[in-house]
């Protein structure tokens, strides 16, 4: 029974998206007049979609209690220099508020170098150009050795969402993007599969910056692209996560730790993750840019 419940929990994304699309389509066509037969069919389809949507909610609540406890896997940091952590699993799990798309232990990293200030949220333009942010265009690196199983780099880099009203607009954007599937949420991204089946995903990359292709073998620390502001992103940053399979719709997240990093002003290097608001620093000379 537990195995069946876990299998159902894994495919909840495959059930959730079609149900949402159907419900949105029905809502948008609610003002159109149909014949009796079509109305009855429409009502039946709506009822089925509501039932499926309710099932996905129950699975989302119950499923996590059945998941095994996993040890963190140590990987190479995807960034170099000084970056601030947001939505970190070192502070909360699930780090992004949901476990969908393998994001349970994902982390967001925002470049915050001491010699170039990052724009302050709420000040200035509500939708700044991504070039205003020090993260935009910074090199991004593979976290693990493995084979590239997905590489997407065609989506545009949009402007930031730098005020509360702009973030509310982003939330509406996100709901629309979700109808297109997880690829539109992650924006430009790369997924790498290790020999042990672990998959590393890095998202929100700069348009046309992805420098690896599907089927290519890469090494941890190899440059795979540049930081952008594609997908569901409020400002240029790097989204990084580990998961147990390639499909974002069925993957479960895996805990991770970045190897040999410095957190804030600590004199020691550790294997770990910064908490929300903390900074990690990785020396640029330690990277292997290829």
XYZ file of C-alpha atoms in Angstrom:
290
model
C 0.000 0.000 0.000
C 2.837 2.363 0.867
C 4.545 1.620 -2.451
C 1.317 2.376 -4.325
C 0.860 5.628 -2.394
C 4.434 6.705 -3.189
C 3.923 5.883 -6.868
C 0.750 8.000 -6.915
C 2.573 10.806 -5.115
C 5.334 10.747 -7.721
C 2.934 11.246 -10.638
C 0.844 13.948 -8.970
C 2.344 16.517 -11.335
C 1.126 14.546 -14.332
C -2.371 14.710 -12.859
C -2.235 18.265 -11.572
C -1.305 20.097 -14.773
C -4.039 18.624 -17.027
C -6.641 19.194 -14.304
C -5.625 22.858 -13.945
C -5.607 23.383 -17.717
C -9.102 21.890 -18.027
C -10.469 24.006 -15.177
C -8.931 27.184 -16.617
C -10.350 26.403 -20.068
C -13.815 25.818 -18.609
C -13.636 29.065 -16.630
C -12.596 31.041 -19.717
C -15.485 29.600 -21.769
C -18.113 29.961 -19.060
C -19.849 32.799 -20.911
C -20.287 30.841 -24.142
C -23.682 29.292 -24.813
C -23.678 25.565 -25.615
C -26.347 23.004 -26.434
C -27.699 20.681 -23.747
C -25.455 17.784 -24.750
C -22.308 19.876 -24.734
C -23.266 21.476 -21.399
C -23.715 18.065 -19.807
C -20.372 16.859 -21.181
C -18.712 20.082 -20.022
C -20.114 19.637 -16.513
C -18.902 16.028 -16.406
C -15.413 17.030 -17.540
C -15.334 19.818 -14.951
C -16.366 17.414 -12.199
C -13.641 14.944 -13.199
C -11.045 17.723 -13.250
C -12.107 18.890 -9.778
C -11.835 15.324 -8.430
C -8.379 14.873 -9.957
C -7.259 18.252 -8.601
C -8.512 17.285 -5.126
C -6.613 13.980 -5.329
C -3.378 15.827 -6.126
C -3.890 18.052 -3.075
C -4.386 15.017 -0.830
C -1.274 13.383 -2.295
C 0.713 16.584 -1.706
C -0.274 16.512 1.981
C 0.134 12.793 2.654
C 3.029 11.847 0.363
C 5.892 13.624 2.170
C 5.206 11.609 5.334
C 5.973 8.417 3.426
C 9.251 9.534 1.864
C 12.506 8.014 3.182
C 15.078 10.200 4.920
C 18.106 10.791 2.695
C 21.622 11.956 3.501
C 22.847 15.106 1.786
C 24.974 14.534 -1.316
C 28.060 16.760 -1.519
C 28.402 18.537 -4.863
C 30.383 21.369 -6.421
C 28.966 24.869 -6.018
C 27.370 26.129 -9.248
C 28.685 29.665 -8.646
C 31.955 31.399 -7.809
C 32.534 34.535 -5.784
C 30.163 35.903 -3.116
C 26.470 34.972 -3.388
C 23.531 35.331 -1.028
C 21.126 32.456 -0.366
C 17.367 32.714 -0.686
C 14.813 29.920 -0.358
C 17.456 27.691 1.198
C 16.722 24.179 2.515
C 19.105 25.016 5.358
C 16.281 27.260 6.631
C 13.107 25.513 5.494
C 12.046 22.261 3.804
C 10.531 22.329 1.279
C 12.695 25.332 0.508
C 10.388 26.862 -2.114
C 7.162 26.010 -0.307
C 6.361 23.096 -2.626
C 7.866 19.720 -3.488
C 6.762 19.760 -7.127
C 9.324 19.621 -9.923
C 11.954 18.070 -7.617
C 12.341 21.392 -5.738
C 12.178 20.080 -2.153
C 15.833 20.900 -1.398
C 16.459 23.539 -4.087
C 18.332 26.757 -3.339
C 18.369 30.194 -4.987
C 21.636 32.123 -5.154
C 21.944 35.859 -5.845
C 25.302 37.474 -6.625
C 26.216 40.026 -3.966
C 29.841 41.065 -4.489
C 31.331 43.601 -2.122
C 32.573 45.818 -4.974
C 29.248 46.073 -6.866
C 26.046 46.748 -4.938
C 22.905 44.861 -5.856
C 19.760 47.009 -6.435
C 17.604 47.273 -3.319
C 14.126 45.765 -3.542
C 11.440 48.451 -3.477
C 13.728 51.248 -4.644
C 13.876 52.582 -8.180
C 12.132 51.052 -11.167
C 9.658 48.227 -10.619
C 11.072 46.342 -13.584
C 14.791 46.930 -13.857
C 16.875 45.679 -16.761
C 18.702 42.468 -15.794
C 22.039 44.150 -16.544
C 21.501 46.232 -13.392
C 22.165 43.128 -11.285
C 25.677 41.755 -10.666
C 24.451 38.158 -11.115
C 23.445 38.664 -14.737
C 25.948 37.049 -17.081
C 28.053 35.467 -14.325
C 29.445 32.003 -15.158
C 27.504 28.983 -13.891
C 29.123 25.597 -13.336
C 28.149 21.927 -13.303
C 27.583 20.551 -9.793
C 28.342 16.914 -10.655
C 30.192 14.738 -13.135
C 27.782 13.233 -15.621
C 25.931 13.347 -18.912
C 23.730 16.235 -20.009
C 20.175 14.947 -20.421
C 18.462 18.283 -20.959
C 19.730 21.670 -22.148
C 17.365 24.535 -22.926
C 18.553 28.036 -23.772
C 16.046 29.784 -26.055
C 13.800 31.564 -23.546
C 14.181 35.326 -23.158
C 15.583 37.143 -20.132
C 12.831 39.411 -18.852
C 13.103 42.454 -16.610
C 13.186 42.147 -12.819
C 10.165 42.338 -10.562
C 11.566 44.797 -8.025
C 8.559 46.051 -6.036
C 5.669 44.401 -4.206
C 3.221 45.145 -7.034
C 5.692 43.778 -9.571
C 6.051 40.571 -7.534
C 2.262 40.209 -7.465
C 2.393 40.502 -11.249
C 5.082 37.803 -11.233
C 2.740 35.492 -9.339
C 0.129 35.902 -12.073
C 2.847 35.303 -14.668
C 3.876 32.162 -12.824
C 0.362 30.761 -12.949
C 0.313 31.275 -16.715
C 3.806 29.810 -17.147
C 2.812 26.735 -15.174
C 0.224 25.901 -17.800
C 3.130 25.404 -20.195
C 4.872 22.926 -17.905
C 7.922 23.065 -15.625
C 10.258 24.143 -18.429
C 8.550 27.523 -18.523
C 8.928 27.826 -14.745
C 12.659 27.020 -14.770
C 13.378 29.024 -17.904
C 16.672 28.169 -19.573
C 18.148 25.222 -17.707
C 20.540 22.286 -17.782
C 20.011 18.851 -16.222
C 22.957 16.483 -15.723
C 22.691 12.787 -14.801
C 25.428 11.234 -12.636
C 26.444 7.571 -12.807
C 24.493 6.799 -9.625
C 21.242 8.183 -11.069
C 21.374 11.534 -9.288
C 20.247 14.422 -11.491
C 21.441 18.012 -10.999
C 19.315 20.839 -12.401
C 20.428 24.458 -12.734
C 17.853 26.998 -13.889
C 17.140 30.627 -14.909
C 20.174 30.733 -17.205
C 20.849 33.547 -19.649
C 19.385 33.207 -23.123
C 21.780 31.590 -25.622
C 24.437 31.137 -22.897
C 24.065 27.365 -22.443
C 27.377 25.913 -23.617
C 26.656 22.168 -23.361
C 24.445 19.852 -25.381
C 22.344 16.784 -24.654
C 24.547 13.675 -24.646
C 27.716 15.596 -23.746
C 29.800 14.384 -20.801
C 30.711 17.140 -18.341
C 32.809 17.394 -15.202
C 31.895 19.052 -11.910
C 33.174 22.615 -12.070
C 32.884 22.893 -15.838
C 31.112 26.010 -17.078
C 27.706 25.162 -18.556
C 26.178 28.618 -19.036
C 25.660 32.036 -17.498
C 23.241 33.402 -14.932
C 20.131 34.931 -16.473
C 16.608 35.979 -15.630
C 14.523 33.528 -17.623
C 11.443 31.667 -16.429
C 9.698 32.394 -13.137
C 12.394 34.668 -11.756
C 12.084 37.977 -9.921
C 15.706 38.965 -10.595
C 18.816 37.342 -12.096
C 19.810 34.398 -9.906
C 20.841 30.751 -10.033
C 18.387 28.048 -8.992
C 20.077 24.740 -8.155
C 18.644 21.379 -7.088
C 19.293 17.643 -7.003
C 16.625 15.077 -7.875
C 16.278 11.364 -8.470
C 15.268 11.409 -12.133
C 15.211 13.533 -15.261
C 11.495 14.257 -15.466
C 10.639 17.388 -13.502
C 7.040 16.224 -13.316
C 7.884 12.993 -11.460
C 11.220 13.719 -9.753
C 11.736 13.743 -5.991
C 14.244 16.155 -4.497
C 17.547 15.009 -2.966
C 19.338 16.932 -0.155
C 22.683 18.452 -1.106
C 25.668 20.285 0.318
C 28.169 22.460 -1.531
C 31.767 21.361 -1.116
C 34.478 23.603 0.310
C 32.565 26.859 0.766
C 32.893 29.744 3.208
C 29.709 31.016 4.863
C 29.642 34.705 5.798
C 32.830 35.680 7.651
C 33.728 32.232 8.954
C 37.463 31.457 8.692
C 36.719 27.807 7.870
C 35.699 26.110 4.671
C 32.897 23.594 5.052
C 30.639 21.280 3.104
C 27.147 22.691 3.555
C 24.608 25.288 2.501
C 24.042 28.858 3.681
C 20.765 29.715 5.375
C 18.427 32.391 4.039
C 20.222 35.728 4.023
C 23.670 34.212 4.564
C 26.435 34.449 1.985
C 28.558 31.710 0.519
C 31.932 32.459 -0.999
C 33.826 30.222 -3.400
C 37.214 31.377 -4.659
C 37.213 32.065 -8.386
C 40.606 30.437 -8.772
C 39.096 27.124 -7.618
C 36.818 26.892 -10.635
C 37.518 24.887 -13.765
C 36.154 27.011 -16.588
C 36.272 25.123 -19.868
